[in-house]
Amino acid sequence: MLYAILSLAILGAIFGIVLGFAGKKFAVEVDPRVEAIIGVLPGANCGACGFPGCSGYAEAIVAGNAPLNACAPGSAAGPKIAEIMGASIDPSQERKIAQLLCNGTKANAVARYEYSGINDCHSAATMYSGSKLCTYGCLGLGSCVAVCKFDAIKIGPDNLPVVDPDLCTGCNACVLNCPQHVLQTVEVSKLVHVRCSNKDKGKDAKAACKVACIKCKICEKNCPTGAITVGAVAVIDYAKCTNCGICVEKCPTKAIEKIPPIAGAIPKQPEDPSSQGCAHCGICKQ
Amino acid sequence: MQDIMIIIIGAILVNNIVLSQFLGICPFLGVSKKLSSAIGMGAAVTFVMVLSSLITWLVQRFILEPLSIGYLQTIAFILVIASLVQFVEMVIRKTSPDLYRALGVYLPLITTNCAVLGVAIINIQKSFSLGSMLANSLGNAIGFTLALILFAGIRERLEEADIPKSLAGIPIALITAALMSISFLGFTGLL
């Protein structure tokens, strides 16, 4: 018994001493900036920056292969990283939040069957793309909620996810996890959103959901800046959108929504449409 | 000399550690995506396997047996192997950062690579002399490296091949490994 304890203890001590010396002799100098950057990053390891976790991003920054402001959750970390690296970043980049491209509430969307399987969108999506007649819509089972590391998404009373604009960091995790692809990250100052992803013909879309995009192209014709185009479904080019809301007024099915400005964002003042000539929207006549 | 050759050939082909004895499957599947990292892993395992077999053999012979505490074999051997892997990791990290990055998590995993512990224990069970023990360890290590390199070569070609979607990736790799294992059975009558 004594021999057993002693011999193993001595073996362990010998190996420990050898490893200790080897650790000194073969020490690799890690750039202290890597450690410092890991310190200021949020540590969520969400992968939104495109690198394997926060440490991978920190190494890429020090190696000069990554932009300093690629961290979506830690938008506050950008300036600190810039300080560590002794560089400056463009402050104009705006934070983004997730927006839902569907308004298929229980009242709006027609149900096709009752889903009683596993409470997960991916599972429901395998059953004929969900229980709604609209096969493009949000399934409302909360796969986005499960994947959100910041508790920014909740399933609301309408059975649709509601994004908390203060908590959402725009990390894109929910967007990537959504089997229906009905989430999108958009700059916070953008207020006009198409709440429909249905790519069916107008008649079929309307039959599936009261607030579907019916591809009438009225929004496209009336947009003063050409920001909205109707292909398979109406899509807003947020680089051109000025939040004027003409498309919201004109949309016959109310598939486009203008949300109230979000506190903390720096919304661009909607430009006066008259300054760009008449868009023939007809609002002035009403 | 003939005995030594028989032990080496037997360890490489007939009783291949991966394909016939099914030890060390984890790095076999994990580090076989690229030929270059497979060669690196093979070299690292060869080094660790031979050195750890030598040290564990000495530990068994001069510490465990005289003190008749052979029941501590497993824990003592794991202590030796874990320390050695740490040492190898430090050396590789210092001398070849690229290889260090290519091996990634699989380098520390040699610690728990059952092939290394398996060879150490087989050496004791077969009561080899020092020379035969070294030959057996080297043979097994070469056998491991050979299996890894062959498998990596096949997997690199599989990347280009037109594989049914449901079989792509790990499933086809497992089927390939099984077929390789079957083909190595052909060496059974060699010795």
Short mmCIF file of C-alpha atoms in Angstrom, two decimals, chain A:
data_model
loop_
_atom_site.label_atom_id
_atom_site.label_comp_id
_atom_site.label_asym_id
_atom_site.label_seq_id
_atom_site.Cartn_x
_atom_site.Cartn_y
_atom_site.Cartn_z
CA MET A 1 0.00 0.00 0.00
CA LEU A 2 2.72 2.44 1.04
CA TYR A 3 4.80 1.38 -1.94
CA ALA A 4 1.86 1.93 -4.26
CA ILE A 5 1.24 5.47 -3.04
CA LEU A 6 4.92 6.37 -2.91
CA SER A 7 5.83 4.98 -6.30
CA LEU A 8 2.96 6.72 -8.09
CA ALA A 9 3.61 9.96 -6.23
CA ILE A 10 7.29 9.86 -7.18
CA LEU A 11 6.44 9.03 -10.80
CA GLY A 12 3.99 11.91 -10.90
CA ALA A 13 6.48 14.30 -9.31
CA ILE A 14 9.20 13.36 -11.82
CA PHE A 15 6.88 13.87 -14.78
CA GLY A 16 5.64 17.15 -13.29
CA ILE A 17 9.16 18.49 -12.89
CA VAL A 18 10.13 17.43 -16.43
CA LEU A 19 6.99 19.05 -17.85
CA GLY A 20 7.62 22.18 -15.85
CA PHE A 21 11.10 22.55 -17.30
CA ALA A 22 9.84 21.73 -20.79
CA GLY A 23 7.12 24.35 -20.41
CA LYS A 24 9.78 26.98 -19.77
CA LYS A 25 12.14 25.75 -22.45
CA PHE A 26 9.50 25.38 -25.16
CA ALA A 27 7.38 28.37 -24.19
CA VAL A 28 5.66 29.95 -27.16
CA GLU A 29 5.28 33.70 -27.01
CA VAL A 30 1.63 34.55 -27.57
CA ASP A 31 0.99 38.08 -28.74
CA PRO A 32 -0.39 39.83 -25.62
CA ARG A 33 -2.79 41.71 -27.85
CA VAL A 34 -4.65 38.45 -28.56
CA GLU A 35 -5.33 37.98 -24.86
CA ALA A 36 -6.35 41.62 -24.51
CA ILE A 37 -8.80 41.41 -27.41
CA ILE A 38 -10.31 38.18 -26.10
CA GLY A 39 -10.81 40.11 -22.85
CA VAL A 40 -12.93 42.84 -24.44
CA LEU A 41 -14.94 40.56 -26.73
CA PRO A 42 -18.26 39.40 -25.29
CA GLY A 43 -17.26 35.75 -25.22
CA ALA A 44 -20.51 34.52 -26.69
CA ASN A 45 -18.64 32.49 -29.36
CA CYS A 46 -21.61 33.07 -31.63
CA GLY A 47 -19.60 32.97 -34.86
CA ALA A 48 -21.31 36.01 -36.37
CA CYS A 49 -17.90 37.41 -37.33
CA GLY A 50 -17.19 34.36 -39.48
CA PHE A 51 -14.30 33.09 -37.34
CA PRO A 52 -14.28 30.07 -35.03
CA GLY A 53 -15.29 31.73 -31.79
CA CYS A 54 -13.98 34.82 -30.05
CA SER A 55 -10.41 33.56 -29.75
CA GLY A 56 -10.28 32.75 -33.46
CA TYR A 57 -11.51 36.26 -34.24
CA ALA A 58 -8.95 37.81 -31.87
CA GLU A 59 -6.11 35.90 -33.55
CA ALA A 60 -7.37 36.94 -36.98
CA ILE A 61 -7.47 40.60 -35.89
CA VAL A 62 -3.89 40.51 -34.65
CA ALA A 63 -2.83 38.73 -37.83
CA GLY A 64 -4.49 41.54 -39.75
CA ASN A 65 -7.00 39.27 -41.48
CA ALA A 66 -10.17 40.58 -39.89
CA PRO A 67 -11.98 43.90 -39.67
CA LEU A 68 -12.02 45.45 -36.22
CA ASN A 69 -15.77 45.84 -36.05
CA ALA A 70 -16.97 42.43 -37.23
CA CYS A 71 -18.26 41.51 -33.77
CA ALA A 72 -22.03 41.96 -33.92
CA PRO A 73 -22.87 41.23 -30.27
CA GLY A 74 -19.99 43.29 -28.94
CA SER A 75 -20.53 46.46 -30.93
CA ALA A 76 -19.13 48.25 -27.91
CA ALA A 77 -15.96 46.18 -28.20
CA GLY A 78 -15.02 47.75 -31.53
CA PRO A 79 -13.48 50.95 -30.15
CA LYS A 80 -11.65 49.02 -27.43
CA ILE A 81 -10.19 46.64 -30.01
CA ALA A 82 -9.19 49.66 -32.07
CA GLU A 83 -7.42 51.05 -29.00
CA ILE A 84 -5.57 47.78 -28.44
CA MET A 85 -4.55 47.57 -32.07
CA GLY A 86 -3.76 51.28 -32.28
CA ALA A 87 -6.06 51.75 -35.24
CA SER A 88 -9.31 53.54 -35.86
CA ILE A 89 -12.59 52.22 -37.18
CA ASP A 90 -15.33 53.75 -39.21
CA PRO A 91 -17.97 54.71 -36.60
CA SER A 92 -20.77 55.07 -39.12
CA GLN A 93 -21.57 51.37 -39.23
CA GLU A 94 -24.97 50.92 -37.72
CA ARG A 95 -26.07 48.04 -35.58
CA LYS A 96 -28.55 45.59 -37.03
CA ILE A 97 -31.44 43.72 -35.49
CA ALA A 98 -33.46 40.74 -36.64
CA GLN A 99 -36.74 41.34 -38.46
CA LEU A 100 -39.42 38.75 -39.17
CA LEU A 101 -40.54 38.52 -42.80
CA CYS A 102 -43.91 37.03 -41.96
CA ASN A 103 -47.13 38.15 -40.32
CA GLY A 104 -48.89 34.80 -40.40
CA THR A 105 -50.71 35.08 -37.11
CA LYS A 106 -53.44 32.58 -36.27
CA ALA A 107 -56.00 35.12 -37.47
CA ASN A 108 -54.21 35.83 -40.75
CA ALA A 109 -52.79 32.53 -41.92
CA VAL A 110 -54.96 29.56 -42.79
CA ALA A 111 -54.03 26.33 -41.03
CA ARG A 112 -53.73 23.14 -43.05
CA TYR A 113 -53.32 20.52 -40.34
CA GLU A 114 -52.68 20.40 -36.64
CA TYR A 115 -49.03 19.83 -35.80
CA SER A 116 -48.47 17.87 -32.62
CA GLY A 117 -44.90 16.70 -33.07
CA ILE A 118 -41.66 17.84 -31.48
CA ASN A 119 -41.83 21.48 -30.47
CA ASP A 120 -39.22 22.62 -32.95
CA CYS A 121 -39.46 24.42 -36.28
CA HIS A 122 -36.97 22.12 -38.03
CA SER A 123 -39.10 19.14 -37.12
CA ALA A 124 -42.30 20.84 -38.22
CA ALA A 125 -40.69 22.01 -41.47
CA THR A 126 -40.09 18.41 -42.52
CA MET A 127 -43.85 17.81 -42.42
CA TYR A 128 -44.83 19.47 -45.71
CA SER A 129 -43.09 22.73 -44.70
CA GLY A 130 -45.24 23.27 -41.65
CA SER A 131 -48.86 23.25 -40.65
CA LYS A 132 -49.85 26.48 -42.37
CA LEU A 133 -51.34 26.55 -45.83
CA CYS A 134 -48.57 29.02 -46.63
CA THR A 135 -45.46 26.87 -46.90
CA TYR A 136 -43.14 29.87 -46.67
CA GLY A 137 -44.33 31.32 -43.37
CA CYS A 138 -43.06 31.33 -39.82
CA LEU A 139 -43.86 28.11 -37.97
CA GLY A 140 -43.87 29.84 -34.59
CA LEU A 141 -42.31 26.97 -32.64
CA GLY A 142 -39.36 29.01 -31.48
CA SER A 143 -36.20 27.55 -33.02
CA CYS A 144 -35.02 31.16 -33.16
CA VAL A 145 -35.77 31.58 -29.45
CA ALA A 146 -33.77 28.47 -28.63
CA VAL A 147 -30.73 29.59 -30.56
CA CYS A 148 -30.67 33.19 -29.31
CA LYS A 149 -27.85 33.66 -26.82
CA PHE A 150 -29.12 37.06 -25.71
CA ASP A 151 -32.77 36.28 -24.83
CA ALA A 152 -33.79 38.81 -27.45
CA ILE A 153 -36.55 36.74 -29.06
CA LYS A 154 -39.78 35.60 -27.46
CA ILE A 155 -42.78 33.92 -29.01
CA GLY A 156 -45.50 36.53 -28.78
CA PRO A 157 -49.26 36.12 -28.22
CA ASP A 158 -49.79 35.82 -31.97
CA ASN A 159 -47.57 32.74 -32.07
CA LEU A 160 -44.90 34.66 -33.93
CA PRO A 161 -41.44 35.56 -32.62
CA VAL A 162 -41.04 39.08 -31.29
CA VAL A 163 -37.57 40.57 -31.34
CA ASP A 164 -36.55 42.87 -28.50
CA PRO A 165 -34.67 45.64 -30.32
CA ASP A 166 -32.70 46.57 -27.20
CA LEU A 167 -31.41 43.07 -26.57
CA CYS A 168 -30.90 41.93 -30.17
CA THR A 169 -27.28 42.20 -31.24
CA GLY A 170 -27.74 41.25 -34.88
CA CYS A 171 -25.52 38.19 -34.49
CA ASN A 172 -27.46 36.38 -37.23
CA ALA A 173 -27.77 33.14 -35.24
CA CYS A 174 -31.58 33.04 -35.55
CA VAL A 175 -31.41 33.94 -39.24
CA LEU A 176 -29.16 30.99 -39.94
CA ASN A 177 -31.18 28.61 -37.77
CA CYS A 178 -34.60 29.41 -39.23
CA PRO A 179 -35.72 26.52 -41.48
CA GLN A 180 -38.19 28.81 -43.26
CA HIS A 181 -35.72 31.67 -43.80
CA VAL A 182 -38.21 34.25 -42.57
CA LEU A 183 -35.73 36.19 -40.44
CA GLN A 184 -33.34 38.85 -41.65
CA THR A 185 -30.99 41.28 -39.92
CA VAL A 186 -31.62 44.88 -40.87
CA GLU A 187 -30.20 48.20 -39.64
CA VAL A 188 -32.21 49.51 -36.66
CA SER A 189 -32.99 52.79 -38.37
CA LYS A 190 -34.88 51.02 -41.16
CA LEU A 191 -38.56 51.06 -40.26
CA VAL A 192 -40.36 49.66 -43.29
CA HIS A 193 -40.45 45.88 -43.60
CA VAL A 194 -42.22 43.44 -45.91
CA ARG A 195 -43.89 41.00 -43.53
CA CYS A 196 -44.32 38.22 -46.09
CA SER A 197 -42.08 35.62 -47.71
CA ASN A 198 -44.73 33.83 -49.77
CA LYS A 199 -43.41 33.16 -53.25
CA ASP A 200 -46.64 31.72 -54.67
CA LYS A 201 -48.84 33.47 -57.21
CA GLY A 202 -51.02 36.25 -55.87
CA LYS A 203 -54.22 34.24 -55.79
CA ASP A 204 -52.70 31.26 -53.97
CA ALA A 205 -50.85 33.53 -51.55
CA LYS A 206 -54.01 35.44 -50.70
CA ALA A 207 -55.90 32.18 -50.15
CA ALA A 208 -53.23 31.03 -47.67
CA CYS A 209 -52.88 34.24 -45.71
CA LYS A 210 -54.87 37.46 -45.42
CA VAL A 211 -51.77 39.63 -45.31
CA ALA A 212 -49.77 37.92 -48.05
CA CYS A 213 -47.84 39.71 -50.77
CA ILE A 214 -49.94 39.21 -53.91
CA LYS A 215 -47.22 40.46 -56.28
CA CYS A 216 -49.38 43.31 -57.55
CA LYS A 217 -46.26 45.51 -57.89
CA ILE A 218 -48.11 48.58 -56.63
CA CYS A 219 -45.34 49.14 -54.08
CA GLU A 220 -42.68 48.83 -56.77
CA LYS A 221 -44.44 51.36 -59.01
CA ASN A 222 -44.99 53.83 -56.20
CA CYS A 223 -41.64 53.72 -54.44
CA PRO A 224 -40.00 57.12 -55.03
CA THR A 225 -36.48 55.74 -54.62
CA GLY A 226 -36.89 52.41 -56.40
CA ALA A 227 -36.05 50.63 -53.17
CA ILE A 228 -38.70 47.92 -53.40
CA THR A 229 -38.84 45.33 -56.14
CA VAL A 230 -41.29 42.50 -56.63
CA GLY A 231 -39.79 39.31 -57.90
CA ALA A 232 -41.08 36.13 -56.33
CA VAL A 233 -42.05 38.35 -53.39
CA ALA A 234 -41.66 42.05 -52.58
CA VAL A 235 -38.14 42.76 -51.34
CA ILE A 236 -36.82 46.04 -49.95
CA ASP A 237 -33.34 47.23 -50.84
CA TYR A 238 -32.48 48.79 -47.49
CA ALA A 239 -29.64 50.78 -48.96
CA LYS A 240 -32.20 52.78 -50.93
CA CYS A 241 -35.17 52.78 -48.54
CA THR A 242 -35.86 56.16 -46.94
CA ASN A 243 -38.61 55.06 -44.51
CA CYS A 244 -41.14 57.21 -46.38
CA GLY A 245 -43.84 54.58 -45.97
CA ILE A 246 -45.61 55.13 -49.29
CA CYS A 247 -45.52 51.39 -50.00
CA VAL A 248 -47.15 50.74 -46.61
CA GLU A 249 -50.03 53.04 -47.56
CA LYS A 250 -50.42 51.54 -51.00
CA CYS A 251 -50.13 47.85 -50.26
CA PRO A 252 -53.62 46.39 -50.80
CA THR A 253 -53.07 43.46 -48.41
CA LYS A 254 -51.11 45.35 -45.70
CA ALA A 255 -48.18 43.01 -46.22
CA ILE A 256 -45.74 45.87 -45.61
CA GLU A 257 -45.40 47.40 -42.18
CA LYS A 258 -43.83 50.56 -40.86
CA ILE A 259 -42.73 50.18 -37.26
CA PRO A 260 -42.31 53.05 -34.80
CA PRO A 261 -38.72 54.33 -34.50
CA ILE A 262 -36.56 52.34 -32.12
CA ALA A 263 -34.99 54.23 -29.23
CA GLY A 264 -31.24 54.33 -29.37
CA ALA A 265 -31.13 54.18 -33.12
CA ILE A 266 -30.21 57.13 -35.26
CA PRO A 267 -33.06 57.08 -37.76
CA LYS A 268 -32.45 58.96 -40.94
CA GLN A 269 -35.04 61.68 -41.39
CA PRO A 270 -37.43 60.51 -44.08
CA GLU A 271 -36.75 62.65 -47.06
CA ASP A 272 -39.56 64.79 -48.32
CA PRO A 273 -40.89 62.92 -51.37
CA SER A 274 -41.82 66.24 -53.01
CA SER A 275 -38.15 67.18 -53.19
CA GLN A 276 -37.60 64.35 -55.64
CA GLY A 277 -40.55 65.19 -57.83
CA CYS A 278 -44.01 63.64 -57.75
CA ALA A 279 -44.02 59.88 -57.38
CA HIS A 280 -47.67 59.68 -58.38
CA CYS A 281 -48.48 57.92 -55.16
CA GLY A 282 -51.87 59.58 -54.90
CA ILE A 283 -51.64 60.19 -51.17
CA CYS A 284 -52.05 63.93 -51.69
CA LYS A 285 -55.43 63.44 -53.34
CA GLN A 286 -56.92 61.54 -50.43
#
